[in-house]
Coordinates of C-alpha atoms in Angstrom, one line a residue:
Chain A
M1 CA 0.0 0.0 0.0
K2 CA 1.3 3.4 -0.9
I3 CA 1.5 6.1 1.8
L4 CA 2.4 9.7 1.1
I5 CA 3.8 11.6 4.1
V6 CA 3.5 15.4 3.6
E7 CA 5.6 16.8 6.4
D8 CA 8.4 19.4 6.5
D9 CA 10.1 18.2 9.7
V10 CA 12.9 15.8 8.8
F11 CA 12.8 14.1 12.2
F12 CA 9.1 13.1 11.8
Q13 CA 9.7 12.3 8.1
K14 CA 12.4 9.9 9.1
F15 CA 10.6 8.4 12.1
Y16 CA 7.3 7.7 10.4
S17 CA 8.8 6.5 7.1
T18 CA 11.2 4.1 8.8
K19 CA 8.4 2.6 11.0
L20 CA 5.9 2.4 8.2
K21 CA 8.4 0.7 5.8
E22 CA 9.1 -1.8 8.5
K23 CA 5.4 -2.7 8.4
G24 CA 5.6 -3.2 4.6
F25 CA 4.2 0.1 3.4
E26 CA 5.6 1.8 0.3
V27 CA 6.3 5.3 1.6
F28 CA 6.7 8.5 -0.3
I29 CA 7.7 11.9 1.3
A30 CA 6.9 15.5 0.4
G31 CA 8.6 18.3 2.3
D32 CA 5.9 20.9 1.9
G33 CA 2.4 21.4 0.7
E34 CA 3.3 22.3 -2.9
E35 CA 5.5 19.2 -3.3
G36 CA 2.7 17.2 -1.6
M37 CA 0.2 18.2 -4.2
Q38 CA 2.6 17.3 -7.1
K39 CA 3.3 13.8 -5.5
V40 CA -0.4 13.1 -4.8
K41 CA -1.1 13.6 -8.6
E42 CA 1.9 11.4 -9.6
I43 CA 1.6 8.6 -7.1
K44 CA -2.1 8.4 -6.2
P45 CA -1.4 7.0 -2.7
S46 CA -3.9 4.9 -0.8
V47 CA -3.6 7.3 2.1
I48 CA -2.0 10.7 2.9
L49 CA -0.5 11.6 6.3
L50 CA -0.6 15.4 6.3
D51 CA 1.1 17.9 8.5
I52 CA -0.8 21.2 9.1
I53 CA 1.9 23.8 9.7
M54 CA 4.3 23.8 6.7
P55 CA 6.1 26.3 4.5
K56 CA 4.8 27.2 1.0
K57 CA 1.4 25.5 1.2
D58 CA 0.0 24.5 4.6
G59 CA -2.1 21.5 5.4
F60 CA -5.4 23.4 5.1
E61 CA -4.5 24.7 1.6
V62 CA -3.6 21.1 0.6
L63 CA -7.0 19.9 1.8
E64 CA -8.8 22.6 -0.1
S65 CA -6.9 21.7 -3.3
L66 CA -7.6 18.0 -2.9
G67 CA -11.3 18.8 -2.3
K68 CA -11.5 20.6 -5.7
D69 CA -10.4 17.5 -7.6
P70 CA -13.0 14.8 -8.1
V71 CA -10.4 12.0 -8.1
L72 CA -7.9 13.2 -5.5
R73 CA -10.6 14.1 -2.9
T74 CA -11.4 10.4 -2.6
I75 CA -7.9 9.7 -1.2
P76 CA -8.3 9.5 2.6
V77 CA -6.2 12.0 4.6
L78 CA -5.1 11.7 8.2
V79 CA -3.7 15.0 9.6
F80 CA -0.8 15.2 12.0
S81 CA -1.6 17.3 15.0
T82 CA 0.6 18.4 17.9
L83 CA -0.1 19.5 21.4
G84 CA -2.6 22.4 21.5
Q85 CA -3.7 21.9 17.9
T86 CA -7.1 20.4 18.5
K87 CA -8.9 23.3 16.9
E88 CA -6.7 23.1 13.8
A89 CA -7.3 19.4 13.6
E90 CA -11.1 19.9 13.8
R91 CA -10.8 22.5 11.1
A92 CA -8.9 20.0 9.0
K93 CA -11.7 17.5 9.4
K94 CA -14.2 20.0 8.2
L95 CA -12.0 20.5 5.1
G96 CA -12.2 16.8 4.4
A97 CA -9.6 15.1 6.5
R98 CA -10.9 11.7 7.8
D99 CA -9.2 11.9 11.2
Y100 CA -6.1 13.2 13.0
V101 CA -3.2 11.6 14.8
N102 CA -1.1 13.2 17.5
K103 CA 2.4 13.0 16.1
T104 CA 4.1 13.9 19.3
F105 CA 2.7 11.0 21.2
F106 CA 3.9 8.0 19.2
D107 CA 1.1 5.4 19.5
F108 CA 2.0 3.5 16.4
D109 CA -0.6 0.8 16.8
R110 CA -3.2 3.5 16.9
L111 CA -1.8 5.0 13.7
L112 CA -1.9 1.6 11.9
A113 CA -5.5 1.1 13.1
K114 CA -6.5 4.4 11.7
I115 CA -4.8 3.7 8.4
A116 CA -6.6 0.4 8.2
E117 CA -9.9 2.0 9.0
V118 CA -9.7 4.8 6.4
T119 CA -8.4 2.5 3.7
K120 CA -10.9 -0.4 4.0
K121 CA -13.2 -0.7 1.1
Chain S
M1 CA 2.0 0.4 22.3
V2 CA 3.9 3.7 22.6
M3 CA 7.1 3.7 20.7
N4 CA 10.6 4.0 22.2
I5 CA 12.1 6.7 20.1
S6 CA 15.5 7.1 21.8
E7 CA 17.0 5.5 18.8
F8 CA 16.2 8.8 17.0
K9 CA 18.1 11.0 19.4
T10 CA 21.0 11.6 17.1
L11 CA 18.6 12.8 14.4
Y12 CA 16.8 14.9 16.9
M13 CA 20.1 16.6 18.0
K14 CA 21.0 17.4 14.4
T15 CA 17.6 18.8 13.3
A16 CA 17.1 20.7 16.6
R17 CA 20.4 22.5 16.1
E18 CA 19.5 23.3 12.5
Y19 CA 16.2 24.8 13.7
L20 CA 17.9 26.9 16.4
D21 CA 20.5 28.1 13.9
S22 CA 17.7 29.2 11.5
M23 CA 16.0 31.0 14.4
E24 CA 19.1 32.7 15.5
H25 CA 19.7 33.9 11.9
A26 CA 16.0 35.0 11.6
V27 CA 16.3 37.1 14.8
T28 CA 19.4 38.8 13.4
K29 CA 17.3 39.8 10.3
L30 CA 14.4 40.9 12.4
R31 CA 16.6 43.2 14.4
K32 CA 17.2 45.1 11.1
N33 CA 13.7 45.0 9.9
Y34 CA 10.7 44.1 12.2
S35 CA 8.5 43.6 9.2
D36 CA 10.6 40.9 7.5
K37 CA 7.8 38.4 6.8
E38 CA 10.2 35.6 5.7
A39 CA 12.1 35.8 9.0
I40 CA 8.8 35.9 11.0
E41 CA 7.6 32.8 9.2
T42 CA 10.9 31.1 9.8
M43 CA 10.6 31.8 13.5
Y44 CA 7.1 30.5 13.6
I45 CA 7.6 27.3 11.7
S46 CA 11.0 26.4 13.2
S47 CA 9.9 26.9 16.8
H48 CA 6.7 24.8 16.0
S49 CA 8.8 22.0 14.6
L50 CA 11.3 22.1 17.4
K51 CA 8.4 22.0 19.9
S52 CA 6.9 19.0 18.3
Q53 CA 10.1 17.0 18.1
S54 CA 11.1 17.9 21.6
I55 CA 7.8 16.8 23.1
A56 CA 7.9 13.6 21.0
I57 CA 11.3 12.6 22.3
G58 CA 10.4 13.5 25.9
Y59 CA 12.3 16.8 26.3
S60 CA 9.4 18.7 27.8
Q61 CA 11.1 21.9 28.9
I62 CA 12.7 22.4 25.5
G63 CA 9.2 21.7 24.0
S64 CA 7.6 24.3 26.4
L65 CA 10.1 27.0 25.6
S66 CA 9.8 26.4 21.9
N67 CA 6.0 26.5 22.3
L68 CA 6.2 29.9 23.8
I69 CA 8.4 31.2 21.0
E70 CA 5.9 29.7 18.5
N71 CA 3.0 31.4 20.3
I72 CA 4.8 34.8 20.3
F73 CA 5.5 34.6 16.6
Y74 CA 2.0 33.4 15.7
E75 CA 0.8 36.6 17.4
V76 CA 3.4 38.6 15.5
K77 CA 2.1 37.1 12.2
E78 CA -1.4 38.0 13.3
N79 CA -0.3 41.5 14.3
T80 CA -1.5 41.1 17.8
I81 CA 2.0 41.4 19.1
K82 CA 4.3 44.1 17.8
L83 CA 8.0 43.2 17.7
S84 CA 10.4 45.3 19.7
A85 CA 14.1 45.2 20.6
D86 CA 13.1 43.8 24.0
I87 CA 11.1 40.9 22.6
L88 CA 13.8 40.0 20.1
S89 CA 16.4 40.2 22.9
T90 CA 14.4 37.9 25.2
T91 CA 13.8 35.5 22.3
L92 CA 17.5 35.4 21.3
E93 CA 18.4 34.8 24.9
A94 CA 16.0 31.8 24.9
I95 CA 17.5 30.5 21.6
L96 CA 21.0 30.7 22.9
K97 CA 20.0 28.9 26.1
L98 CA 18.4 26.2 24.0
Q99 CA 21.6 25.8 22.0
Q100 CA 23.5 25.5 25.2
T101 CA 21.0 22.9 26.5
L102 CA 21.6 20.8 23.4
D103 CA 25.4 21.0 23.9
T104 CA 25.1 20.0 27.6
L105 CA 22.7 17.2 26.7
G106 CA 25.0 15.9 24.0
K107 CA 28.2 16.0 26.1
E108 CA 27.0 15.4 29.7
N109 CA 23.5 13.9 29.1
R110 CA 21.9 16.4 31.5
F111 CA 19.5 19.3 31.1
I112 CA 19.9 23.0 32.0
N113 CA 17.1 24.7 33.9
L114 CA 15.1 26.8 31.5
E115 CA 12.7 28.2 34.1
E116 CA 13.9 31.8 33.8
N117 CA 13.6 31.8 30.0
L118 CA 10.1 30.3 30.2
R119 CA 9.1 33.0 32.7
K120 CA 10.4 35.8 30.6
L121 CA 8.7 34.6 27.4
D122 CA 5.5 33.9 29.2
T123 CA 5.5 37.5 30.4
I124 CA 5.5 38.7 26.8
I125 CA 2.4 36.6 26.0
Q126 CA 0.6 37.5 29.3
Y127 CA 1.4 41.2 28.9
R128 CA -0.1 41.2 25.4
K129 CA -3.4 39.7 26.8

């Protein structure tokens, strides 16, 4: 299964890509929202893990762009939230994200469960 | 199951130092021009990222201090805090202390107390309210 991680922080890119690859996922990374949109169109991932605060295009703008495309908006998005970002995570859900995961508290089983939930047909 | 991420400590130290270097450079630019939008954005995003990483790896005081810097520069972006020489000086002091914290952590595996820096930055936010 293809996962696209859209995240500007190298630490979290490395952490999540390493752990997801160990579980057999094919992982792609984009370092900002603009690159994220390019890669979504190229790769058509099964799920997107999307950070909110990023340079160039932030997570909200990515969600808005995805929402305008009839094909891309069907790709499930999980947003990464951090401490104190509950309002932002709720806003992301209103823009089409399926759910959010707290990236600062590494509950990997929970992340895998959410990926399974949003990608089941 | 919560992951043990101590294996990523080396990566954390590298990226944390990079964020702090970016922030130090941004403060230098802001001292010349309080309206430098790129420098303000750098401060906001870098402090946000440093906060997230630090909390994730368990360095809560570093995370808290970064969170205060993030909050200040969010307010600067929103024009609800006006930059001043004092704010930049206090922020730079915090950045330098964080750099020192990383050095001490790397060499001696111990933390420096950041309470004073936390208090000073918190005052900026509280005073604004």
